[in-house]
PDB file of C-alpha atoms in Angstrom:
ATOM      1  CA  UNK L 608     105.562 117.385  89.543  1.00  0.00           C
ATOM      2  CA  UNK L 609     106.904 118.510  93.044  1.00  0.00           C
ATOM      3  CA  UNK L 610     104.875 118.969  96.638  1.00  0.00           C
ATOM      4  CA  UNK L 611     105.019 121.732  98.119  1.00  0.00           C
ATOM      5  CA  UNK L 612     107.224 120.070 101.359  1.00  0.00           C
ATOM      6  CA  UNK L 613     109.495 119.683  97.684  1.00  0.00           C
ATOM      7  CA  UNK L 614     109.965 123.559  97.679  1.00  0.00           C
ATOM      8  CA  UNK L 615     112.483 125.383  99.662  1.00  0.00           C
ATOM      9  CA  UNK L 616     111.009 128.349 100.029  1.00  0.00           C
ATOM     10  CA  UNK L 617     110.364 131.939 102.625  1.00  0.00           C
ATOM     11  CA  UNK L 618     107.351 134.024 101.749  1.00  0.00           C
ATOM     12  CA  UNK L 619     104.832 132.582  99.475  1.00  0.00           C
ATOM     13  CA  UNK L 620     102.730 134.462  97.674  1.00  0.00           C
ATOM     14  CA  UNK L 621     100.310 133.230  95.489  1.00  0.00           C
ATOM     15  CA  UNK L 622      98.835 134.589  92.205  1.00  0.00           C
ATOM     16  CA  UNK L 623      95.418 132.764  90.854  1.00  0.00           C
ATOM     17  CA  UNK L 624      95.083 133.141  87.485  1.00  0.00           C
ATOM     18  CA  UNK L 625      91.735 132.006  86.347  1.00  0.00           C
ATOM     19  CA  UNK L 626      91.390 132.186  82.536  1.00  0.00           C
ATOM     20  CA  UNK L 627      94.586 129.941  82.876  1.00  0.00           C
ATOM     21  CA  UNK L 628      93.474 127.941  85.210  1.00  0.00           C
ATOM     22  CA  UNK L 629      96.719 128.225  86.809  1.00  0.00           C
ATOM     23  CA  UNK L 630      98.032 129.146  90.478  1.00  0.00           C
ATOM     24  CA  UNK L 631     101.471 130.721  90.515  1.00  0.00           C
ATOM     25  CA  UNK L 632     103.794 130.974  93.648  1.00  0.00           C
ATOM     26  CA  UNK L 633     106.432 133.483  94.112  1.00  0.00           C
ATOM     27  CA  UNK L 634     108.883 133.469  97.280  1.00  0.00           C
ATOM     28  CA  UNK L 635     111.958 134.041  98.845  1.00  0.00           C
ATOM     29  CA  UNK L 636     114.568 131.469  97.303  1.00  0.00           C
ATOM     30  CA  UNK L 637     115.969 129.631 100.570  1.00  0.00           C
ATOM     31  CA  UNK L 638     119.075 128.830 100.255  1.00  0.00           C
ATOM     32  CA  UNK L 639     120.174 132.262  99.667  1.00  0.00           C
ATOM     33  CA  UNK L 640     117.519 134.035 101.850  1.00  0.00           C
ATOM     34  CA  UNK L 641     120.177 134.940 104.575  1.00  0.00           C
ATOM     35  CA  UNK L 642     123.409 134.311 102.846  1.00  0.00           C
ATOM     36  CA  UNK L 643     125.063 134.642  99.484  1.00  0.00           C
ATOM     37  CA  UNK L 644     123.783 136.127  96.455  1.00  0.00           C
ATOM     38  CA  UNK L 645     120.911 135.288  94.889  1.00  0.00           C
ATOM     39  CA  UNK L 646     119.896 134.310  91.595  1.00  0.00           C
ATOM     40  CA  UNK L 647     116.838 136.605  91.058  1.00  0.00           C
ATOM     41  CA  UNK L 648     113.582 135.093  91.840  1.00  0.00           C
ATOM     42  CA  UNK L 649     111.325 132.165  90.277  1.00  0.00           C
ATOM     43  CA  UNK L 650     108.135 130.800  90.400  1.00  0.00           C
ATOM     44  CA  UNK L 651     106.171 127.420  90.477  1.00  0.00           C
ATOM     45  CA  UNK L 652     102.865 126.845  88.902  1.00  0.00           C
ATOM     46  CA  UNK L 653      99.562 124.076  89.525  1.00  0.00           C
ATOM     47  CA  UNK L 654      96.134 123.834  88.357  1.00  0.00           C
ATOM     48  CA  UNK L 655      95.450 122.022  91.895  1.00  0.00           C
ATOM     49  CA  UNK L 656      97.372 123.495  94.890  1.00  0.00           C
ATOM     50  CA  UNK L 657      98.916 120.010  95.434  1.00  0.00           C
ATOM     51  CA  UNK L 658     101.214 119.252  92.601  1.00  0.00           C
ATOM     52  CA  UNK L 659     103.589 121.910  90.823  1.00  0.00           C
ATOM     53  CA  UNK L 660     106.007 122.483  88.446  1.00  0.00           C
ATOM     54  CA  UNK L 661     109.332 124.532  88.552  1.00  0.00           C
ATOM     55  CA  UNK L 662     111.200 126.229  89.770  1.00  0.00           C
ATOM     56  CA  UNK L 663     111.498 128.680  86.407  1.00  0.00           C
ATOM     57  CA  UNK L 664     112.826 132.255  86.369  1.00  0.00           C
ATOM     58  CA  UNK L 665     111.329 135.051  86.313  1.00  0.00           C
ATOM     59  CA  UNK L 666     113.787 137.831  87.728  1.00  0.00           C
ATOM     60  CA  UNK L 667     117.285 137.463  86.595  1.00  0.00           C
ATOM     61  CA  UNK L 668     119.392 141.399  87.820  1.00  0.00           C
ATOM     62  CA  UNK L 669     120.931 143.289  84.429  1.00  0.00           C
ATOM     63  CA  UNK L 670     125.136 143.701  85.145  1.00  0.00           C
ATOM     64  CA  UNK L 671     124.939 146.652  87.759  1.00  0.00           C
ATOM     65  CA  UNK L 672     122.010 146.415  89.436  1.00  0.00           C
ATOM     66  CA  UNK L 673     122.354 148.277  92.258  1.00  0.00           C
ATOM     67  CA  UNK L 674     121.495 144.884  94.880  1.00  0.00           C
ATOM     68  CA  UNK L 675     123.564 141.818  95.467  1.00  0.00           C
ATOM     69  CA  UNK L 676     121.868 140.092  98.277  1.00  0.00           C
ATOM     70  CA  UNK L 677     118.806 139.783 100.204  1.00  0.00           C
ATOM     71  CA  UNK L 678     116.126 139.423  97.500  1.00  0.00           C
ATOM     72  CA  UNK L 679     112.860 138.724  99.454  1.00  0.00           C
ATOM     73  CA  UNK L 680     109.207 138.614  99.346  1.00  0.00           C
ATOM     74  CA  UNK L 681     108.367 139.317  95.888  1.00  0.00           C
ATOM     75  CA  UNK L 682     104.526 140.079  95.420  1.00  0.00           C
ATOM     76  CA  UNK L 683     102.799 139.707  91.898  1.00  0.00           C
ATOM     77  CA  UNK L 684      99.695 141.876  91.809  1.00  0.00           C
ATOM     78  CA  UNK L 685      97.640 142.220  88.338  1.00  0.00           C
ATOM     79  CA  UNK L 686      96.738 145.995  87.740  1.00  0.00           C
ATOM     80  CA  UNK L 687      95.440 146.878  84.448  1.00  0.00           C
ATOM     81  CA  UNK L 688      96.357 144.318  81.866  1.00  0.00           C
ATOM     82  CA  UNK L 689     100.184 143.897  83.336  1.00  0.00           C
ATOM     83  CA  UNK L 690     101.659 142.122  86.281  1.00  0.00           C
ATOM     84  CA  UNK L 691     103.844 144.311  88.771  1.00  0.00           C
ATOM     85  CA  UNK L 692     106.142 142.577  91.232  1.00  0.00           C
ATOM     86  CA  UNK L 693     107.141 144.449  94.692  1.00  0.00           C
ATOM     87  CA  UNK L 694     110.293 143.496  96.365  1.00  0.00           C
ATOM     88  CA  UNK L 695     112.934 143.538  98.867  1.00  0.00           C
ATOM     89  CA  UNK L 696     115.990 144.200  97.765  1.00  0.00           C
ATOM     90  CA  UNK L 697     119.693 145.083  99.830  1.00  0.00           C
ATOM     91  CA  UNK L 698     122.970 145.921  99.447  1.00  0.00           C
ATOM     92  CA  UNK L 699     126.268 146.412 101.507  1.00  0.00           C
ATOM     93  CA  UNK L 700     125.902 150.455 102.102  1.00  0.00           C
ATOM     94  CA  UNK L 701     122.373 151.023 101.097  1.00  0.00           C
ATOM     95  CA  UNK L 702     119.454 151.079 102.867  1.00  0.00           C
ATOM     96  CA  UNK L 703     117.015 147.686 102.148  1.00  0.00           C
ATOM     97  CA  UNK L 704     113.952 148.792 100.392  1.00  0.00           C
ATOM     98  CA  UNK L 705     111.231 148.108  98.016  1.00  0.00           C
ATOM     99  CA  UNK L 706     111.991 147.931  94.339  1.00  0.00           C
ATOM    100  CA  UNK L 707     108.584 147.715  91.525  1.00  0.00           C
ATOM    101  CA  UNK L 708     109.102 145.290  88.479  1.00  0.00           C
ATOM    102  CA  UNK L 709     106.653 144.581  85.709  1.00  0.00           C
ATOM    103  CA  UNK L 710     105.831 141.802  82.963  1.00  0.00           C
ATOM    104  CA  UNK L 711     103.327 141.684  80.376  1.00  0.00           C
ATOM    105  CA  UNK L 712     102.661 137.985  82.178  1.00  0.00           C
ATOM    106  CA  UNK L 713     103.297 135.870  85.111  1.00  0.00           C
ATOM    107  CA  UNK L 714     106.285 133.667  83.628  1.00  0.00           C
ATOM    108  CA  UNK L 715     107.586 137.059  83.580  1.00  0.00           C
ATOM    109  CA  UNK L 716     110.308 137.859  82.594  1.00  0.00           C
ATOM    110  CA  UNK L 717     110.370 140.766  85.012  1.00  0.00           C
ATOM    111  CA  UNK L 718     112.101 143.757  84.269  1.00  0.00           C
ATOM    112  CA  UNK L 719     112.828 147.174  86.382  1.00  0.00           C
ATOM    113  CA  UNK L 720     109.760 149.306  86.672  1.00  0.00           C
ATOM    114  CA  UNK L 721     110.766 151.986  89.198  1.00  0.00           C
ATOM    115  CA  UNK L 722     113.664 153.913  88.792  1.00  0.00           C
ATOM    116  CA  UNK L 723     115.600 152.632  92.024  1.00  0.00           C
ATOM    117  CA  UNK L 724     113.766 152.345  95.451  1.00  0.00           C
ATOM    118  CA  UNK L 725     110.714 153.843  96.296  1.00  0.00           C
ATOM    119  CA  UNK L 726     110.799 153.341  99.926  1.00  0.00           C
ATOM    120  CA  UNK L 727     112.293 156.248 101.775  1.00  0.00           C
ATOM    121  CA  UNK L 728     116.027 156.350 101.173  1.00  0.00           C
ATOM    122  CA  UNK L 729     117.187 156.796 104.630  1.00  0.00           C
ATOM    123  CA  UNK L 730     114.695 154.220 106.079  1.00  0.00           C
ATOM    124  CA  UNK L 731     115.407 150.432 106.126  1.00  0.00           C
ATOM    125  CA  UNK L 732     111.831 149.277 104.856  1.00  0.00           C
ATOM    126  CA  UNK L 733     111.177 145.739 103.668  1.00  0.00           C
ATOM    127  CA  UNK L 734     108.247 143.704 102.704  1.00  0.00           C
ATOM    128  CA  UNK L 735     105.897 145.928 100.503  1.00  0.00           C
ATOM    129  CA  UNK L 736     102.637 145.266  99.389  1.00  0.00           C
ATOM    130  CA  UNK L 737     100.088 146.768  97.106  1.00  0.00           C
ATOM    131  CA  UNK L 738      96.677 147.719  98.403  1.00  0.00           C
ATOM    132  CA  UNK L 739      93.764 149.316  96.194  1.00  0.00           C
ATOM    133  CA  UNK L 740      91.448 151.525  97.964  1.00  0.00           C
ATOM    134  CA  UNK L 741      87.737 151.151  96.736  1.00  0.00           C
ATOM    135  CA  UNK L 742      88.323 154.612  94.082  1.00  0.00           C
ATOM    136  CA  UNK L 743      91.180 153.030  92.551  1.00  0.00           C
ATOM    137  CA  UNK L 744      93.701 155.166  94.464  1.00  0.00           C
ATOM    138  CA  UNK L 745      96.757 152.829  94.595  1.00  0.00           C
ATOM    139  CA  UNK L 746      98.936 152.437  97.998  1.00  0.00           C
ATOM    140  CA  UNK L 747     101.990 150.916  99.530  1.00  0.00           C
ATOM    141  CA  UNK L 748     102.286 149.109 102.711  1.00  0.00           C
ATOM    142  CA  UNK L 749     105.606 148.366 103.986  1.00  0.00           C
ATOM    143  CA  UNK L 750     107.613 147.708 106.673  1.00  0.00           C
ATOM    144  CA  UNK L 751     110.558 149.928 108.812  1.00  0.00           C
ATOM    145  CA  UNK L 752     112.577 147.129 110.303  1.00  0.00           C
ATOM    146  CA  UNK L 753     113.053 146.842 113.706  1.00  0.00           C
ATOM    147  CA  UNK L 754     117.058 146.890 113.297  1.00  0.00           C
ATOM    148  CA  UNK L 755     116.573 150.445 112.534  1.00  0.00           C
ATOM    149  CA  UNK L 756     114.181 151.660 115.244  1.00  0.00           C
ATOM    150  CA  UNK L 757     113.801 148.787 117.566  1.00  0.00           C
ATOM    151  CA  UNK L 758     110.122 148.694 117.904  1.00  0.00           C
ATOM    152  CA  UNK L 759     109.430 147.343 114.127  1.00  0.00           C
ATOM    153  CA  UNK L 760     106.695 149.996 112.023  1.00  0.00           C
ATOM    154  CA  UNK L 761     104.307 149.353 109.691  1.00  0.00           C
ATOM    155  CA  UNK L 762     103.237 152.153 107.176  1.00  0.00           C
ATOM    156  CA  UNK L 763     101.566 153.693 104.228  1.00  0.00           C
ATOM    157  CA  UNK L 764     102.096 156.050 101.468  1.00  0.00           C
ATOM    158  CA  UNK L 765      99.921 156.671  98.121  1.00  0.00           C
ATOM    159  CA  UNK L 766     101.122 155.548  94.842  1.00  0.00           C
ATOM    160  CA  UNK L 767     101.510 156.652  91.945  1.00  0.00           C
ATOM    161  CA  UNK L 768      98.981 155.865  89.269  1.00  0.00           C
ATOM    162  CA  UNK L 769     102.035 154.029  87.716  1.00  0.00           C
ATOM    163  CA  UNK L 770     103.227 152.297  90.641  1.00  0.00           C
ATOM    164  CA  UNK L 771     106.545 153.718  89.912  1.00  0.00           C
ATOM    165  CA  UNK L 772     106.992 156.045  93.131  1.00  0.00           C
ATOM    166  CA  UNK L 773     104.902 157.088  96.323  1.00  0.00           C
ATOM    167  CA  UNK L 774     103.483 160.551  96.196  1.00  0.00           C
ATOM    168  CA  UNK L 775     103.116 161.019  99.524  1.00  0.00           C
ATOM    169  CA  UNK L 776     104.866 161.094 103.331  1.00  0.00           C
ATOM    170  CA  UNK L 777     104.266 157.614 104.465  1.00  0.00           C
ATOM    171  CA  UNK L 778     101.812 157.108 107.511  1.00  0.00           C
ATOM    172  CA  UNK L 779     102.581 155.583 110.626  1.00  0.00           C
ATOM    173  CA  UNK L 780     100.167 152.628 110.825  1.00  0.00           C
ATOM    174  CA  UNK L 781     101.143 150.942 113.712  1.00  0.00           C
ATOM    175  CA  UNK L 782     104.278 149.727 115.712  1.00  0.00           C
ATOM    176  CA  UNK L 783     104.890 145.855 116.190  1.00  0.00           C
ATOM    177  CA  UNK L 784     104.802 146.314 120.134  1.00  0.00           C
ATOM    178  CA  UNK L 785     100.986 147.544 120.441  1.00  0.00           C
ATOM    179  CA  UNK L 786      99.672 144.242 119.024  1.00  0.00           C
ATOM    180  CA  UNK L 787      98.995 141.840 122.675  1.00  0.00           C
ATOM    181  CA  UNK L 788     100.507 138.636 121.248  1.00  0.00           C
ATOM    182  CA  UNK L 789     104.141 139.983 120.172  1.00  0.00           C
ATOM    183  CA  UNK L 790     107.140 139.424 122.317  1.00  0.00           C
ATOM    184  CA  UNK L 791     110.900 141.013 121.647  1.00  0.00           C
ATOM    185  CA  UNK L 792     113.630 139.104 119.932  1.00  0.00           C
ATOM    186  CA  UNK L 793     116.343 137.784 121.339  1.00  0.00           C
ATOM    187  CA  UNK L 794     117.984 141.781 121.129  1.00  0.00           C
ATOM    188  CA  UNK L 795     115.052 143.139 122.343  1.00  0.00           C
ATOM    189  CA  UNK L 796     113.782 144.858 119.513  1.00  0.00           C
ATOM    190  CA  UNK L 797     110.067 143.909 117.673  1.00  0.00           C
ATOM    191  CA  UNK L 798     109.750 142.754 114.798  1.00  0.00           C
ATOM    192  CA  UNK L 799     107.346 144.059 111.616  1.00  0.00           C
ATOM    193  CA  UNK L 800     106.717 141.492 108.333  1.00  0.00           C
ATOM    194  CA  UNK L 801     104.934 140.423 105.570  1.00  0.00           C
ATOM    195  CA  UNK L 802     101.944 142.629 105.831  1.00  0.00           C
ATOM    196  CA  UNK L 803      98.595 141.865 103.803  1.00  0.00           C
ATOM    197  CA  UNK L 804      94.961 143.376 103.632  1.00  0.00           C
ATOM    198  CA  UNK L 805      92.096 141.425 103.189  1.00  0.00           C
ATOM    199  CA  UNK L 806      88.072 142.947 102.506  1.00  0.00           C
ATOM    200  CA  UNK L 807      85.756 140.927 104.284  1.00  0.00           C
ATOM    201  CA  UNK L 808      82.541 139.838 102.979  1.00  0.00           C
ATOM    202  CA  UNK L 809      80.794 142.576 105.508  1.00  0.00           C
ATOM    203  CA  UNK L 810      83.017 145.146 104.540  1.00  0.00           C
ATOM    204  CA  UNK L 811      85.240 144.966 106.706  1.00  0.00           C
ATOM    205  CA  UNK L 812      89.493 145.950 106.386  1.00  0.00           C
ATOM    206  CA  UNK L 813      91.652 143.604 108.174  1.00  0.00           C
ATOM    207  CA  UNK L 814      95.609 142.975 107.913  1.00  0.00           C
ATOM    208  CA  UNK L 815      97.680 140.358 108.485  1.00  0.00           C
ATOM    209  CA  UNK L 816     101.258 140.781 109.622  1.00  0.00           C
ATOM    210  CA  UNK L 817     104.040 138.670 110.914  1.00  0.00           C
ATOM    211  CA  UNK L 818     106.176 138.742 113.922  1.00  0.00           C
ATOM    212  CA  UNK L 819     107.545 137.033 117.261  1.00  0.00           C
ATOM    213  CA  UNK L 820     104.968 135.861 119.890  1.00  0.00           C
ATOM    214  CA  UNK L 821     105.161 132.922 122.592  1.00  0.00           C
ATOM    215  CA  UNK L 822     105.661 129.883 119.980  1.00  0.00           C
ATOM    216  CA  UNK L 823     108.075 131.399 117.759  1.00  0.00           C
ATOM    217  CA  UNK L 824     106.759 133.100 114.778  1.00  0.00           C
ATOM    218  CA  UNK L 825     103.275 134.057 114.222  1.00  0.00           C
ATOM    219  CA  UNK L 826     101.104 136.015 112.211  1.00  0.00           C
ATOM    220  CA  UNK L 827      98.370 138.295 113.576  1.00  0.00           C
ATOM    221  CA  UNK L 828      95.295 140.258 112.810  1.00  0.00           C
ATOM    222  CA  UNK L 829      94.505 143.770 112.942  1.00  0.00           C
ATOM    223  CA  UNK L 830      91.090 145.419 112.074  1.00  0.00           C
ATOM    224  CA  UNK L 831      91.001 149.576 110.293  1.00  0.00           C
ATOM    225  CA  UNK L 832      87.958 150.908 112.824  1.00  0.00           C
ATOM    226  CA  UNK L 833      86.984 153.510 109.811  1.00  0.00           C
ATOM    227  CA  UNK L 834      87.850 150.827 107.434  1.00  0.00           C
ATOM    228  CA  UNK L 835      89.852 152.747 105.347  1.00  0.00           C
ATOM    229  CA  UNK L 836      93.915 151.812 104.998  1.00  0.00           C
ATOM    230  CA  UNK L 837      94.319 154.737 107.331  1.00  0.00           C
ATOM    231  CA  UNK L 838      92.527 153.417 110.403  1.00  0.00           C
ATOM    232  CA  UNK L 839      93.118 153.643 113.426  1.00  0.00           C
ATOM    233  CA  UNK L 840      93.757 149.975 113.154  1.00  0.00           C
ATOM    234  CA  UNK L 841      92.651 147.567 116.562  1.00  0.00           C
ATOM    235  CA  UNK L 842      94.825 144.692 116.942  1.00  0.00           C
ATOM    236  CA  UNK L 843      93.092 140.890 117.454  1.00  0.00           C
ATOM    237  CA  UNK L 844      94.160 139.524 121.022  1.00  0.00           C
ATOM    238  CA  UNK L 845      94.467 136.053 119.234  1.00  0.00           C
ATOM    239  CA  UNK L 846      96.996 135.398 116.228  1.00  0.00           C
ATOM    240  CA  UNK L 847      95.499 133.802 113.069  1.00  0.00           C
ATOM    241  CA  UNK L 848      98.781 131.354 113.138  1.00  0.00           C
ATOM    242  CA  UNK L 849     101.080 131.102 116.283  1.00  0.00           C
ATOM    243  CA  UNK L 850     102.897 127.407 115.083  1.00  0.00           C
ATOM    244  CA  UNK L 851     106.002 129.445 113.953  1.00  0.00           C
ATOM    245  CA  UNK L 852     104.980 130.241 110.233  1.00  0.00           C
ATOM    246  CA  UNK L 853     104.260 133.524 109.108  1.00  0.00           C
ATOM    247  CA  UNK L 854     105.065 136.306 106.453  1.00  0.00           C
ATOM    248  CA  UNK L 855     101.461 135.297 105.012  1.00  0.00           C
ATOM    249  CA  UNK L 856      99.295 136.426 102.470  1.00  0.00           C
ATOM    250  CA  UNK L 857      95.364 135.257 101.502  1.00  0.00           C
ATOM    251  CA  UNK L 858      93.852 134.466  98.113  1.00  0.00           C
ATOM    252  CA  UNK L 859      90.861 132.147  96.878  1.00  0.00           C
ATOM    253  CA  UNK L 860      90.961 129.426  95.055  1.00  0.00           C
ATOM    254  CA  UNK L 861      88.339 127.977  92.269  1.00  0.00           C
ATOM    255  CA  UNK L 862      85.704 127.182  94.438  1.00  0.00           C
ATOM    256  CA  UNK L 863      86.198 130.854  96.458  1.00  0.00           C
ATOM    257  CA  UNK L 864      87.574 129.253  99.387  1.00  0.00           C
ATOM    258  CA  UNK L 865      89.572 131.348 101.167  1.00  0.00           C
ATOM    259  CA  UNK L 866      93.208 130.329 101.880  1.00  0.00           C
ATOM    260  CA  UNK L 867      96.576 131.243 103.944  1.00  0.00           C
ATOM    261  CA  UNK L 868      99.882 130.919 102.115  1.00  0.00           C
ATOM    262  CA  UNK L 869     102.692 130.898 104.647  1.00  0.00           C
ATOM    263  CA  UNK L 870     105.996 129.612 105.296  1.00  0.00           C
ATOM    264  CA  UNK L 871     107.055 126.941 108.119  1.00  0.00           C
ATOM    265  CA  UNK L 872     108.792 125.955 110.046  1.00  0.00           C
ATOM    266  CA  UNK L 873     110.757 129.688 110.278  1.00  0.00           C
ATOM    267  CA  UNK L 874     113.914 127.910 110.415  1.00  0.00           C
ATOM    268  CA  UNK L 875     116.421 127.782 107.297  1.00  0.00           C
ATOM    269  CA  UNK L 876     116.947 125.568 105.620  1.00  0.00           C
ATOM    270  CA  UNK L 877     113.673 123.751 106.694  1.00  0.00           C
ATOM    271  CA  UNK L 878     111.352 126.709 106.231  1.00  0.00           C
ATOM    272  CA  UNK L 879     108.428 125.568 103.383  1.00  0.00           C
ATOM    273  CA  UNK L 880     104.994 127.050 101.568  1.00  0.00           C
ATOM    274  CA  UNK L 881     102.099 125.774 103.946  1.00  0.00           C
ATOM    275  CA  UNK L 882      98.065 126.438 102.345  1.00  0.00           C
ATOM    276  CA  UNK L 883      95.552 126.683 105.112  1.00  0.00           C
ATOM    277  CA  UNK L 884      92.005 126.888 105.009  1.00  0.00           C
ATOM    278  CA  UNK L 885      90.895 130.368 106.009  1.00  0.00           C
ATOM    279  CA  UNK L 886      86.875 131.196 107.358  1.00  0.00           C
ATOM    280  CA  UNK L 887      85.672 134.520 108.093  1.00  0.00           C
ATOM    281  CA  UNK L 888      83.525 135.328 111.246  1.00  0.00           C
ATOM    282  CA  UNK L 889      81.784 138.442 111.972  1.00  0.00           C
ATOM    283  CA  UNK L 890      84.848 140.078 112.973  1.00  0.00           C
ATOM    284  CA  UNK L 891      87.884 138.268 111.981  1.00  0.00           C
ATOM    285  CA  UNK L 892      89.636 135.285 110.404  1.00  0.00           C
ATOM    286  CA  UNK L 893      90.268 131.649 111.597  1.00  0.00           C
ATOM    287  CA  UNK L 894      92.705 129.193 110.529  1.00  0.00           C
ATOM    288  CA  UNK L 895      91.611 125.659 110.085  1.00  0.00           C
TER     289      UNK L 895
END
């Protein structure tokens, strides 16, 4: 068994499964997050949030697949009996973008679901994540990086029913520069990660999102005024984490507390899964 200061890993996310009684944690292998070419991805597993056990493969690229570096922030969402991974994926020439796998469980393995990218070809996009509207209609959220348009976008476009391919002109949520609390990189552009919606107990849709603000990074909060995924969305003058971690995501554990998976420091190679305790106001979210 391993802590998680043990794993070496960018953007946790964290799958409870409950009839297993097992949490499993997907991420960005470190050592190859910003150099080299990666293995795939794996994943570590606990009953307990403290103590886990892996690292054990679940992606491993077919000869020819079309990436060879850059394989980030894979997300694991159940949807109808089967367990779909989105993911970042780049290559020298090609645009980065977000790739849909599938397994019939969360060991995986995973195998190609889409036919190539279903982010915009043309567009570098990163970081996508599945959101279900309260119908069933499926959506993806995802990122246009800042190294392509300098203020950093955040958008969304319907899915498929078989989360294969969007089926609709992606929506211009927000840029990185509107929320209060972010400040411009070191080449002045603004940076868009890692976002995630939450439902509040009152109803209530908020995101989370990462980016750059006074003490390095930090993720932030953003409320949909209709609450619907396409707002207006109202960003939260205070971040929910400004201690340099970020590309979060929330889940609840046994007992339906509510917690914040994140990585820190945002520094390779010292960058590792942190769990925080998470409580909801009226309005918003606080870390504890």
């Amino acid at each position: 068994m391993i802590r998680l200061s043990d794993i070496h890993f960018r953007d946790p996310f964290i799958l409870p499964v409950p009839v297993e009684n097992t949490y499993y944690m997907y991420g960005t292998q470190g050592a190859t997050a910003w150099d080299g070419r990666p293995e795939g991805f794996d994943v570590y597993r606990s009953c307990d949030l403290l103590n886990w056990e892996g690292p054990f493969p679940v992606f491993r690229p077919e000869p020819g697949f079309w990436s060879d570096h850059h394989y980030w922030a894979p997300e694991v969402h159940h949807v109808k009996g089967r367990f779909y991974m989105f993911a970042s994926f780049k290559a020298n020439g090609m645009s980065r973008a977000v790739q849909v796998l599938v397994a019939d469980h969360p060991m995986g393995p995973f195998e190609l679901h889409s036919l190539g990218p279903i982010t915009p070809r043309a567009w570098e996009c990163l970081d996508g994540t599945l959101y279900m509207e309260k119908d069933g209609t499926p959506w993806l959220i995802f990122c246009r990086e800042w190294l392509q348009v300098t203020d950093g976008e955040i958008y969304a476009a319907k899915l498929a029913d078989t989360l294969d391919r969007i089926i609709s002109e992606p929506q211009l949520l927000f840029r990185a520069s509107e929320a209060p609390w972010v400040k411009p990189n070191d080449d002045g552009g603004f940076v868009t990660d890692g976002p995630f919606l939450h439902h509040m107990n009152n109803g209530r849709l908020l995101m989370i999102w990462s980016s750059l603000g006074e003490q390095g990074y930090t993720t932030g909060i953003t409320r949909s005024v209709s609450g619907r995924i396409t707002g207006p969305w109202v960003h939260e003058e205070n971040p929910l984490y400004d201690e340099d971690g970020g590309h979060g995501m929330l889940f609840r554990d046994w007992y339906s507390n509510l917690l914040l998976a994140l990585h820190a420091p945002n520094h390779n190679p010292n960058e590792r899964p942190s769990i925080l305790r998470v409580e909801e106001s009226a309005d918003s979210l606080e870390a504890k």
